[in-house]
GROMACS .gro file of C-alpha atoms in nm:
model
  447
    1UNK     CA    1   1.170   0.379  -0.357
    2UNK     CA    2   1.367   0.057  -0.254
    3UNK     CA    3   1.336  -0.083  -0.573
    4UNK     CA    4   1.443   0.252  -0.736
    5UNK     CA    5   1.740   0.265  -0.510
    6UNK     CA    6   1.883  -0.061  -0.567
    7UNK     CA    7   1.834   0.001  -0.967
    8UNK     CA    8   2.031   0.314  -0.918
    9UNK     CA    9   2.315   0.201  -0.768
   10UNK     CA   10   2.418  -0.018  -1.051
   11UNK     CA   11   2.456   0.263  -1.294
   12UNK     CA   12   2.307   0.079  -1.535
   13UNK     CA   13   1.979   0.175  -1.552
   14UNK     CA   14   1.795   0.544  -1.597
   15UNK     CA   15   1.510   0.515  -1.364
   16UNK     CA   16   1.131   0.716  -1.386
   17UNK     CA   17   0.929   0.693  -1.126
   18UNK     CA   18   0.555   0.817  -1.140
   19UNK     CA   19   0.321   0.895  -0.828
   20UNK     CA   20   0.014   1.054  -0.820
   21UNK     CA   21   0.086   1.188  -0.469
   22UNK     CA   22   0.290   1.505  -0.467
   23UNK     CA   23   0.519   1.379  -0.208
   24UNK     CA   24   0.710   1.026  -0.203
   25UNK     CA   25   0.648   0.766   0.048
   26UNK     CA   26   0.327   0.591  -0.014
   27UNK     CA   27   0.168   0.517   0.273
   28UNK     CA   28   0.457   0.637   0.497
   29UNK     CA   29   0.308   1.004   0.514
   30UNK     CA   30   0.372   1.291   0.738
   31UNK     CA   31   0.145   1.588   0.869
   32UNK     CA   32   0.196   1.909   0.991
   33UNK     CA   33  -0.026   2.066   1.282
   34UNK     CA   34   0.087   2.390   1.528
   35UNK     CA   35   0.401   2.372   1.314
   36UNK     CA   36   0.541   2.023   1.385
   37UNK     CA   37   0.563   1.780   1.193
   38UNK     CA   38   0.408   1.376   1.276
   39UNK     CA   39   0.392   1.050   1.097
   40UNK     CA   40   0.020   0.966   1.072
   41UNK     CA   41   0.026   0.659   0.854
   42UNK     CA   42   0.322   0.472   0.940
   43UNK     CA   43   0.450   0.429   1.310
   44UNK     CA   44   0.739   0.175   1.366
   45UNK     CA   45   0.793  -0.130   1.458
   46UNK     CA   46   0.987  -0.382   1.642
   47UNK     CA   47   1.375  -0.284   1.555
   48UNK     CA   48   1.491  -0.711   1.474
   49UNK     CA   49   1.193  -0.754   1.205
   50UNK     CA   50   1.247  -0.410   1.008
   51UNK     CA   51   1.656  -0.465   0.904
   52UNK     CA   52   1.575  -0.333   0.573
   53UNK     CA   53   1.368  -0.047   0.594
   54UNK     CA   54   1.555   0.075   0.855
   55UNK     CA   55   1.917   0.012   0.662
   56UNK     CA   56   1.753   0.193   0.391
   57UNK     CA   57   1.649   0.506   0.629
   58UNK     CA   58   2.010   0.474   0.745
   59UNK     CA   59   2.176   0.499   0.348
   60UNK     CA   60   2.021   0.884   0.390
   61UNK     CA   61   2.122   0.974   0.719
   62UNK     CA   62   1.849   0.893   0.918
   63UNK     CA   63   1.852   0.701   1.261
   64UNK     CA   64   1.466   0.534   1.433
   65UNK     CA   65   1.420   0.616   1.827
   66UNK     CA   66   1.396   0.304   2.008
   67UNK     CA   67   1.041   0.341   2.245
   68UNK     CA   68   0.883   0.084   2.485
   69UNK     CA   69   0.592  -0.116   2.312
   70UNK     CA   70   0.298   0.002   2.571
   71UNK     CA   71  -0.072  -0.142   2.494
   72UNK     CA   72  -0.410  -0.113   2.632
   73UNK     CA   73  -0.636  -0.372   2.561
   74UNK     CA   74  -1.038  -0.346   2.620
   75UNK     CA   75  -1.225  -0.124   2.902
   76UNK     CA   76  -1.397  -0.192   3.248
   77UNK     CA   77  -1.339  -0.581   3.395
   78UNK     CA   78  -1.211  -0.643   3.057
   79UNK     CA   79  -0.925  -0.440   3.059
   80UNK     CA   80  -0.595  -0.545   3.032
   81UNK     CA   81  -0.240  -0.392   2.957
   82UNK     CA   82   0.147  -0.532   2.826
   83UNK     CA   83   0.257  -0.325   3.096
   84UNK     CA   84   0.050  -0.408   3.351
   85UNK     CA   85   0.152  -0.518   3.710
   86UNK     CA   86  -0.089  -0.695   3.863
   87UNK     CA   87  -0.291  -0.946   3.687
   88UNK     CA   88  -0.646  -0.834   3.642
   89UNK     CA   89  -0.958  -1.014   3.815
   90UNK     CA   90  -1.064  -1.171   3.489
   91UNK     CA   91  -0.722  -1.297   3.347
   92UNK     CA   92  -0.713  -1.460   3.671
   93UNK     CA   93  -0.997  -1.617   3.608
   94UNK     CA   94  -0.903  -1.762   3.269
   95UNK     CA   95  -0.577  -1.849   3.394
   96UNK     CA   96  -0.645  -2.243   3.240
   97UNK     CA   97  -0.729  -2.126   2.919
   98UNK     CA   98  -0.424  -1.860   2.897
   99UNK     CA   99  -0.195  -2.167   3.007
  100UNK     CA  100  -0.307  -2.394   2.770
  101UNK     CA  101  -0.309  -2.143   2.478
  102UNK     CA  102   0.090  -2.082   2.536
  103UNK     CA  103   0.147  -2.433   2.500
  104UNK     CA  104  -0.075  -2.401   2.187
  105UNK     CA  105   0.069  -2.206   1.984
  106UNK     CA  106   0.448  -2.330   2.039
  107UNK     CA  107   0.293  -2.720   1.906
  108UNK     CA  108   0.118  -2.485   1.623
  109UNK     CA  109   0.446  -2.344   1.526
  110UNK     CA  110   0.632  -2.638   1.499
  111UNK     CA  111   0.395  -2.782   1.268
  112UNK     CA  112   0.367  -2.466   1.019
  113UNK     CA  113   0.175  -2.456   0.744
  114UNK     CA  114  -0.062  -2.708   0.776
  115UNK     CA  115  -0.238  -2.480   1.019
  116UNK     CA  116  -0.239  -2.225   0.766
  117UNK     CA  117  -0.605  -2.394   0.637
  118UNK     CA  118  -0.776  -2.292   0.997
  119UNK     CA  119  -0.798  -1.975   1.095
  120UNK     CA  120  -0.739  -1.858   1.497
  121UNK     CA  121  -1.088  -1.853   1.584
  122UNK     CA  122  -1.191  -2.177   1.405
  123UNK     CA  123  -0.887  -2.328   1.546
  124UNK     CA  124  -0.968  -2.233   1.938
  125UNK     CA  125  -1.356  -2.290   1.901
  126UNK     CA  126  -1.293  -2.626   1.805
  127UNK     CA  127  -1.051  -2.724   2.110
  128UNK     CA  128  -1.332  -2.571   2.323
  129UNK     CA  129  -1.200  -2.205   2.413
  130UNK     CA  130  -1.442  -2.001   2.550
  131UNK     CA  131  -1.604  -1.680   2.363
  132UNK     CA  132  -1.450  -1.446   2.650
  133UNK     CA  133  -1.092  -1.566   2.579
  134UNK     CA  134  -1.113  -1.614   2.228
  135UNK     CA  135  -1.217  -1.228   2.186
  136UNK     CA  136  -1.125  -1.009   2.471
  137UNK     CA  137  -0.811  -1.182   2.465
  138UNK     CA  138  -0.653  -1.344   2.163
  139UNK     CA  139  -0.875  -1.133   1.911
  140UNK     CA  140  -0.769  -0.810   2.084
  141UNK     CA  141  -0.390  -0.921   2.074
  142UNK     CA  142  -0.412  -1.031   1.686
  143UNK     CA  143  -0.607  -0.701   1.646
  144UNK     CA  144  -0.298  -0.517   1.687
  145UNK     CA  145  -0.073  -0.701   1.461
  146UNK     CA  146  -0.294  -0.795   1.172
  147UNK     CA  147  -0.619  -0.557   1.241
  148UNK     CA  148  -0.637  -0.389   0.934
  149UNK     CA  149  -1.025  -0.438   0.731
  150UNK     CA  150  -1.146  -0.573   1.069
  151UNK     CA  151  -1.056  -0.934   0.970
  152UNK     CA  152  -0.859  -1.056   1.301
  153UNK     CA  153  -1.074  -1.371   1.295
  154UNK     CA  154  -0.960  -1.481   0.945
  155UNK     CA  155  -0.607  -1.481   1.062
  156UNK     CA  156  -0.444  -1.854   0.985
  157UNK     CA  157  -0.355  -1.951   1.308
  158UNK     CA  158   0.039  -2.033   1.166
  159UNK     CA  159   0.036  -1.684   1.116
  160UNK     CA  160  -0.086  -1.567   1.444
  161UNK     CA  161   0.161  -1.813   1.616
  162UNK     CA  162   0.469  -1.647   1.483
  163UNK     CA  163   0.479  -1.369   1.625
  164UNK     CA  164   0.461  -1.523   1.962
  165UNK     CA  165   0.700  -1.820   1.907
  166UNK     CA  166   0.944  -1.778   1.644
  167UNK     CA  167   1.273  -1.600   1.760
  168UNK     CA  168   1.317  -1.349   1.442
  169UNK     CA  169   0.981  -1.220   1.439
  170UNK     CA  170   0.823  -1.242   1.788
  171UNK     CA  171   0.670  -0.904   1.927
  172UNK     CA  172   0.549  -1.050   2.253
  173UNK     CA  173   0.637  -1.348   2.467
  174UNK     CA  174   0.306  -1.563   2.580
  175UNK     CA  175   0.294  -1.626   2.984
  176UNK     CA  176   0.136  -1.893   3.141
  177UNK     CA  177   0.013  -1.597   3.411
  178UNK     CA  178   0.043  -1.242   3.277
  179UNK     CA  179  -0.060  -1.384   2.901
  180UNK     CA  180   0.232  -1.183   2.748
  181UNK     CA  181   0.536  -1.060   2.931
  182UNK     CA  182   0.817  -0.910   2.749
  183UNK     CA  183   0.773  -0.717   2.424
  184UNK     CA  184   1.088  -0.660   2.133
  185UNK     CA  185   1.254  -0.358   2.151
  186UNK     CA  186   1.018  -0.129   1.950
  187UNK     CA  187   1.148   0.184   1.794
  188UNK     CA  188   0.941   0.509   1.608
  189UNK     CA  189   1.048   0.629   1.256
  190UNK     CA  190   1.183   0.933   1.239
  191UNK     CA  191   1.014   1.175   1.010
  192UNK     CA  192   0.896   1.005   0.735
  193UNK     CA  193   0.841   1.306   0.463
  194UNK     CA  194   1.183   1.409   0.556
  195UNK     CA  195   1.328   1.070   0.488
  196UNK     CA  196   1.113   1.015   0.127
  197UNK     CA  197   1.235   1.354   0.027
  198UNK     CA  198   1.574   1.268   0.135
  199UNK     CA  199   1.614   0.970  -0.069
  200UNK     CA  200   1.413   1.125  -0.355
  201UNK     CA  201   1.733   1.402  -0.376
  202UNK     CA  202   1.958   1.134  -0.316
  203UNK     CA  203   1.780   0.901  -0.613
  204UNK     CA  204   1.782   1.197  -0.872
  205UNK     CA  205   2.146   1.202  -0.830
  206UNK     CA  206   2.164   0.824  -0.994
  207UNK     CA  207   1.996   0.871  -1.267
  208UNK     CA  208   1.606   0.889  -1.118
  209UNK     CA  209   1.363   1.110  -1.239
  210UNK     CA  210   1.034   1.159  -1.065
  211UNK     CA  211   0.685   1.287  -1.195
  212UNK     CA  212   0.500   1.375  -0.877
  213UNK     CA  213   0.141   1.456  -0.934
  214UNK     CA  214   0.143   1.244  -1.231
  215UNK     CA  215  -0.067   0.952  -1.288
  216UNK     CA  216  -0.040   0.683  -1.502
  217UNK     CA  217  -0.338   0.599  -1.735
  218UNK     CA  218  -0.242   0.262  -1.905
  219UNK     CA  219   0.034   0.044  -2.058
  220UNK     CA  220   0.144  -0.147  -2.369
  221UNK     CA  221   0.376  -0.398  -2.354
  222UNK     CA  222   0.538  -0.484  -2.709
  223UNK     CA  223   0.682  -0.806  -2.639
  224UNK     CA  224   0.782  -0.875  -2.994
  225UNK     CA  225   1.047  -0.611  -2.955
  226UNK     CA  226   1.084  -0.606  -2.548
  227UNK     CA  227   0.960  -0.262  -2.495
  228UNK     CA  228   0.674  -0.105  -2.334
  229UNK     CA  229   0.495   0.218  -2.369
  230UNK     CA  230   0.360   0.446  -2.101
  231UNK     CA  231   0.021   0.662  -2.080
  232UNK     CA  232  -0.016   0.950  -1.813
  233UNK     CA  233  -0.330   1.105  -1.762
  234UNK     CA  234  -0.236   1.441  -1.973
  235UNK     CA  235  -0.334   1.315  -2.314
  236UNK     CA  236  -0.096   1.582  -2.487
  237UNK     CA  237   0.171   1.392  -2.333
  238UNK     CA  238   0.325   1.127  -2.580
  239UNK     CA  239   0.377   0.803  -2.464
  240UNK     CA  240   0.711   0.704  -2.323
  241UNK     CA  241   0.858   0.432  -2.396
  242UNK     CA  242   1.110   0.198  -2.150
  243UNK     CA  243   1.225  -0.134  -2.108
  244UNK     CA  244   1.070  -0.282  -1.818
  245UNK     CA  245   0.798  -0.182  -1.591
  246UNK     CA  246   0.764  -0.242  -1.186
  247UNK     CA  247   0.422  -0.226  -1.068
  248UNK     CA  248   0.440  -0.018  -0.713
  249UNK     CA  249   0.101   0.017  -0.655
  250UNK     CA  250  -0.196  -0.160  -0.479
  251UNK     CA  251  -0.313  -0.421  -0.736
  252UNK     CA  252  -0.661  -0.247  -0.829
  253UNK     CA  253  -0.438   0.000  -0.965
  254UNK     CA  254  -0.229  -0.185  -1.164
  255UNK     CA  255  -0.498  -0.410  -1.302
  256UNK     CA  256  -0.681  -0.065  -1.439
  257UNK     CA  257  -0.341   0.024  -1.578
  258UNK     CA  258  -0.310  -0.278  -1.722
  259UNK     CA  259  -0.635  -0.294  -1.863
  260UNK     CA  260  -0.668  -0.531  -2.176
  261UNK     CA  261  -0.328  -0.622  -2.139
  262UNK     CA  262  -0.349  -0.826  -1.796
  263UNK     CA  263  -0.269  -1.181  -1.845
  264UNK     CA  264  -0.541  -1.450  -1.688
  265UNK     CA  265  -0.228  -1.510  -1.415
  266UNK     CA  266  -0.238  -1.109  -1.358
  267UNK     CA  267  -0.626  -1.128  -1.345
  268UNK     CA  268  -0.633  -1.404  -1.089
  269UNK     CA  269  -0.394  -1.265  -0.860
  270UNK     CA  270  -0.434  -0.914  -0.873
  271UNK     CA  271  -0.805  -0.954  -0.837
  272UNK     CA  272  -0.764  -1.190  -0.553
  273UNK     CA  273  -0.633  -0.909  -0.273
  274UNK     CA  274  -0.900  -0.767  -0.084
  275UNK     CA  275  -0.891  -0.424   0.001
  276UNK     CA  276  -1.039  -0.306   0.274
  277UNK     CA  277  -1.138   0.090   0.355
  278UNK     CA  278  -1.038   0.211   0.646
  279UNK     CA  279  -1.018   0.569   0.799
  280UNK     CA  280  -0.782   0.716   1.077
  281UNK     CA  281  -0.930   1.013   1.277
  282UNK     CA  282  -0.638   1.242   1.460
  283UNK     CA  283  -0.745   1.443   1.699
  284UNK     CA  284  -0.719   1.596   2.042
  285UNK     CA  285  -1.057   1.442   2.209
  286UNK     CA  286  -0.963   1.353   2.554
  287UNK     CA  287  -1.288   1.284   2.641
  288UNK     CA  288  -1.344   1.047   2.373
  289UNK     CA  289  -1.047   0.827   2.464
  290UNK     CA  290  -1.106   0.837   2.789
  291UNK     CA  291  -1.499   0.673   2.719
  292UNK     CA  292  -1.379   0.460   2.420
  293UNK     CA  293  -1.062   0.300   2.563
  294UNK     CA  294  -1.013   0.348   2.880
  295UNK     CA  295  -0.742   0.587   2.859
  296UNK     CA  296  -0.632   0.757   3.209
  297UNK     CA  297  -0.447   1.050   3.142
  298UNK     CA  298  -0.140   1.245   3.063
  299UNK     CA  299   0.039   0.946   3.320
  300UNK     CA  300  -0.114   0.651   3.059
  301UNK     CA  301   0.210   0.511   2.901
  302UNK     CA  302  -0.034   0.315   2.619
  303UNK     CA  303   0.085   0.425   2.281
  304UNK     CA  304  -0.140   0.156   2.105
  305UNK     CA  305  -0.557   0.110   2.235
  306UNK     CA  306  -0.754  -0.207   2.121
  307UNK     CA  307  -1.130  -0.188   2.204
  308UNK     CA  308  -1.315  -0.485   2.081
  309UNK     CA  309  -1.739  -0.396   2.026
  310UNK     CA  310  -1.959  -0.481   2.340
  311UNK     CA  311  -2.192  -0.605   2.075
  312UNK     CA  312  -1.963  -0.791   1.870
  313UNK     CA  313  -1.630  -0.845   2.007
  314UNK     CA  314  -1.443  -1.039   1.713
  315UNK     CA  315  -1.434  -0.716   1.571
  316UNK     CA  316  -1.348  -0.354   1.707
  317UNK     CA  317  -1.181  -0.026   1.730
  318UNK     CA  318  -0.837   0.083   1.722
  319UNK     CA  319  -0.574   0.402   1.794
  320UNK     CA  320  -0.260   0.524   1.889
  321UNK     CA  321  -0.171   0.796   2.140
  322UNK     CA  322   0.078   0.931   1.879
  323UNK     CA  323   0.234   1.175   2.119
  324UNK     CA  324   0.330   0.874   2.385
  325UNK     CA  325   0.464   0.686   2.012
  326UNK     CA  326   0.674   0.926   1.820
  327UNK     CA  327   0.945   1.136   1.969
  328UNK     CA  328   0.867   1.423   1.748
  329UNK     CA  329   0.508   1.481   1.843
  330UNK     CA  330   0.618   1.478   2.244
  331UNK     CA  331   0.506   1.856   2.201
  332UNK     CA  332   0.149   1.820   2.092
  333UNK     CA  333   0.086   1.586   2.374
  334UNK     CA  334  -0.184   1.484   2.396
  335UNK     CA  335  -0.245   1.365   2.007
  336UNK     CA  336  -0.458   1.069   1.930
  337UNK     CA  337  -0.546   0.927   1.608
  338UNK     CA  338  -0.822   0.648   1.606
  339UNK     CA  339  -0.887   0.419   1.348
  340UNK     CA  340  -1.235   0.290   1.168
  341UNK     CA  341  -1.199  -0.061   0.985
  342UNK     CA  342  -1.370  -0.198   0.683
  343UNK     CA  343  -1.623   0.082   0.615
  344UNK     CA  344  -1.853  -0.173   0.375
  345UNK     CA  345  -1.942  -0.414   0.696
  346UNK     CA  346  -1.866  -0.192   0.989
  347UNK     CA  347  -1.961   0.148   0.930
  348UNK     CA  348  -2.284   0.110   1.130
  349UNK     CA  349  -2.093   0.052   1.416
  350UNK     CA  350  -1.921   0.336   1.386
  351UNK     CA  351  -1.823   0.598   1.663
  352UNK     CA  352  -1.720   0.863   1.496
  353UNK     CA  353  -1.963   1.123   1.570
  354UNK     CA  354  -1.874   1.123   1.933
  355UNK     CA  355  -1.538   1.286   1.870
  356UNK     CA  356  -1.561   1.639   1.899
  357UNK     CA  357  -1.529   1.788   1.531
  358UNK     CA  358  -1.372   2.094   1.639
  359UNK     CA  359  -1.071   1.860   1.785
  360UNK     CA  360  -1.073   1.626   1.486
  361UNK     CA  361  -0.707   1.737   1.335
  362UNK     CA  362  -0.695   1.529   1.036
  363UNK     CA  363  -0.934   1.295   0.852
  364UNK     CA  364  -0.740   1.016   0.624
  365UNK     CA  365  -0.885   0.743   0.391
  366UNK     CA  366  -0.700   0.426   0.348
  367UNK     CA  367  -0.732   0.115   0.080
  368UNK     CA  368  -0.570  -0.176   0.282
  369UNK     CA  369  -0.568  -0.552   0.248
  370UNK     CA  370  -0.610  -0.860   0.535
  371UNK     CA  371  -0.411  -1.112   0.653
  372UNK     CA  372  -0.697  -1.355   0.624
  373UNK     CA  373  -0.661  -1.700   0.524
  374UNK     CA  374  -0.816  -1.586   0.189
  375UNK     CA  375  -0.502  -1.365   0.120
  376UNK     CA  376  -0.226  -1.652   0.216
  377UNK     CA  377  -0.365  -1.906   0.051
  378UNK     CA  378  -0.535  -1.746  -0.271
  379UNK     CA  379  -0.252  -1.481  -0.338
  380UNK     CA  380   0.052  -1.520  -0.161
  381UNK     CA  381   0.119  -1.867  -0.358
  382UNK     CA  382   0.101  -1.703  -0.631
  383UNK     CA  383   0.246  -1.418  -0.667
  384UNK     CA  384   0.556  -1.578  -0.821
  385UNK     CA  385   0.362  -1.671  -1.158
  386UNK     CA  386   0.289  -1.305  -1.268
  387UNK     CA  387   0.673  -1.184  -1.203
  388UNK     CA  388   0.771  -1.186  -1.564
  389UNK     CA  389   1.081  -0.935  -1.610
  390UNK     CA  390   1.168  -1.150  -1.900
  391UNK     CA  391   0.825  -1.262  -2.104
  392UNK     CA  392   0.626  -0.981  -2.063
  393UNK     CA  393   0.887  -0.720  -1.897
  394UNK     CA  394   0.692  -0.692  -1.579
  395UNK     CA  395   0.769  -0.684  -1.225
  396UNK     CA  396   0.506  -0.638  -0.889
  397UNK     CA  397   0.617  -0.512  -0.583
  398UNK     CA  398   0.452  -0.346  -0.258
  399UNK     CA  399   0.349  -0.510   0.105
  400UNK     CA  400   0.052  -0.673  -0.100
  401UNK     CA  401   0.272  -0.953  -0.191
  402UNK     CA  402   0.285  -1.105   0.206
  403UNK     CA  403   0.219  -0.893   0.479
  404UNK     CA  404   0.145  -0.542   0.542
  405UNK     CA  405   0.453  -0.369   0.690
  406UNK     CA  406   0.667  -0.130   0.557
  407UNK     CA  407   0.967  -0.366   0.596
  408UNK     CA  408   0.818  -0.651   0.353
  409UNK     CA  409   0.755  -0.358   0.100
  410UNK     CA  410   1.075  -0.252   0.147
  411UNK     CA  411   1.228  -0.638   0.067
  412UNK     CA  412   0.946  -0.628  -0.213
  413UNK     CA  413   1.110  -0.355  -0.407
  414UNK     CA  414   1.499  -0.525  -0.370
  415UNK     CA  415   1.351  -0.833  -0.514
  416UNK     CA  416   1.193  -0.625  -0.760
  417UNK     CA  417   1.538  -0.493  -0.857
  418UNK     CA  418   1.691  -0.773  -0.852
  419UNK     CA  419   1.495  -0.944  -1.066
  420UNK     CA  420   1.597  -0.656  -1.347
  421UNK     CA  421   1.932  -0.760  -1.270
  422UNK     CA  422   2.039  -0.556  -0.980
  423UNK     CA  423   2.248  -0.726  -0.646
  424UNK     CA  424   2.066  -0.702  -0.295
  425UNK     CA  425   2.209  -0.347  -0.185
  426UNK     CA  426   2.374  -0.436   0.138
  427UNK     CA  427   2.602  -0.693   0.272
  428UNK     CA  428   2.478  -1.041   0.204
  429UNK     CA  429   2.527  -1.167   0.579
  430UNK     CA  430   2.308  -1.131   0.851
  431UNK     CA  431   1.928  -1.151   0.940
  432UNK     CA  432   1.842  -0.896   0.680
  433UNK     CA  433   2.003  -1.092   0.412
  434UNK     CA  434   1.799  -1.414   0.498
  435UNK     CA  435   1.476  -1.209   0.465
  436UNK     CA  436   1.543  -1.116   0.148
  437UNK     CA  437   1.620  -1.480   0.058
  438UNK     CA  438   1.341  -1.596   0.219
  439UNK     CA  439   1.095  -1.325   0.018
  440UNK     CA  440   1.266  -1.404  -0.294
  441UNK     CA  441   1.215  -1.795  -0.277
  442UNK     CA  442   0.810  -1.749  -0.168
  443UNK     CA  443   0.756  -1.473  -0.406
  444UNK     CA  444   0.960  -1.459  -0.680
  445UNK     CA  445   1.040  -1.866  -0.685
  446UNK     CA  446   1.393  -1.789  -0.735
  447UNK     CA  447   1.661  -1.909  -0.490
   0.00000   0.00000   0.00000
């Protein structure tokens, strides 16, 4: 959609845009239970890190609700809040260890990427951590920025130390006592189907057509003559035929759509990202969170819940309190929506038979990739050397590319755009300008 509305506003191009989903929006979906509407995929974020996206909502009249960032870590002794006012008995007991990790990360910051080649864990084992810090702790905290596939431990410890230390991106502030004080100002989108279908009317105004429902089955790319052809799934449609093509998708996808025609460069890094199944559970089991996390009640502020495993706590459980979250599900209060990572390796562990079925509102499947060392190091680099708008008339977009928000798919699709020839769509001034930059030199190689 970003990449589509950037394209359109040249006047330049006519635009097609295929989706197997019905609706537009990717992963940023919305549901409907007791007649309102919620965002189920896609929360927010904190409001300095998400200029784009949120300049984009803006283009189509919509406006985020700024929230408090409220999170519960663990259960029993191990328990722990951002919002919590007295320190608990075992933080105080760790007190060294929470001291020295502040001072840490700020030395791992400054020195960058060569502490991209250890990952958190490997990192704090070696300086002698201990196990209880390293997972009810740290773990828990990564958990909720890079959780996804279960894969907090792989994090590269650069990674983990930005959000905690550099200015632009930091979500909490480490404290020598508390462990983290302050959080960013957080905000909630506003309703995400509404927005998608927004811009889709807005988009098919500019010259964008979109084929919802439709699939695409494969691609030829005649690069004698700088065309491509398209394939849908209905074989008594004829090919179409266009000029470029921008790859949208998650990169299993594309490489099936590319079939025969994927380069050893595509190969390599397409095949490299990871994906990860997941599953988010929303429901109305009270009970459930109140066993699982440790949640207390209509009073509970917590809009995010991180339970690491008794057995194994490097790895865990997750979930939102989505009516504490979003403005617009205040009314179905309480909602929850819990979340089961990396169903190959974990499934055993999971707890989802002890949520009540008949309060089990909607059951979601994910694909999602990790920010594990194996993703920064074996993709991320190089990305650059399969964006080929000019030899083979192919461009790749989507959070895939670096990390998995909705703002860096948001700066993947301008890049996209521009690429094919079309300026950055907003002033070139400003915080949201330099991420763009700074996407387009690590991803694109272009200055």
């Amino acid at each position: 959609m970003a990449c589509a509305h950037s394209l359109s506003r040249t006047g330049d191009y006519k635009i097609d845009v295929y989706d197997p989903a019905t609706v537009c929006g990717g992963m940023a979906t919305s549901e409907v239970w007791q007649d309102t509407m919620f965002n189920d995929g896609v929360q927010g974020g904190a409001l300095d890190t998400y200029k784009n996206v949120l300049r984009l909502h803006n283009e189509y009249g919509f406006e985020p609700s700024k929230v408090p960032i409220n999170v519960s870590f663990g259960v029993g002794k191990w328990k722990w809040t951002s919002y919590q006012k007295e320190v608990p008995e075992m933080m105080k007991k760790l007190q060294p260890e929470i001291k020295s990790f502040k001072g840490l990360m700020e030395r791992v910051h400054k020195m960058g990427s060569m502490f991209m080649l250890i990952d958190i864990v490997s990192l704090l084992r070696m300086l002698h951590y201990s196990p209880e810090f390293i997972n009810h702790y740290v773990l828990a905290l990564t958990a909720l920025f890079f959780g996804t596939g279960n894969q907090q431990r792989k994090v590269p410890a650069t990674v983990v130390a930005r959000v905690f230390c550099d200015p632009s991106f930091a979500i909490f502030k480490l404290d020598e006592e508390k462990f983290i004080s302050e959080g960013a100002d957080f905000f909630a989108f506003d309703n995400l189907r509404n927005i998608y279908k927004a811009m889709q009317e807005g988009l098919e105004k500019h010259n964008v057509r979109f084929h919802l429902g439709k699939s695409v089955s494969r691609v030829e790319r005649d690069l004698k003559n700088n065309t491509c052809r398209l394939y849908t799934e209905d074989d008594a449609e004829p090919p179409r035929r266009f000029d470029y093509l921008v790859f949208a998708c998650d990169p299993q996808s594309a490489l099936r759509i590319l079939g025969d025609e994927a380069t050893m460069s595509e190969k390599f890094t397409l095949g490299g990202v990871k994906l990860f199944k997941d599953v988010t559970y929303t429901h109305t089991d009270t009970g459930y969170m109140r066993e699982r996390f440790g949640w207390e009640g209509a009073d509970d502020p917590a809009m995010y819940l991180v339970r690491p495993y008794d057995h194994d706590p490097e790895r865990g459980e997750m979930g939102f309190v989505l009516s504490n979250y979003q403005p617009q599900a205040e009314d179905l209060s309480p909602l929850f929506q819990t979340i089961f990572l990396n169903h190959e390796e974990d499934a055993d562990d999971w707890t989802v038979s002890s949520i009540d079925p008949s309060k089990i509102v909607l059951e979601k499947w994910w694909l999602q990739f990790a920010h594990s060392q194996q993703h920064f190091l074996r993709v991320v680099p190089f990305v650059r050397k399969i964006q080929a708008p000019d030899s083979r008339r192919t461009v790749f977009c989507g959070s895939w590319t670096m990390v998995n928000t909705q703002e860096a798919a948001t700066l993947s699709g301008f890049a996209a755009a521009h690429r094919l020839g079309a300026p950055y769509p907003f002033e070139k001034e400003g915080f949201a300008y330099n991420q763009f930059k700074e996407y387009m030199s690590m991803i694109h190689g272009v200055s």
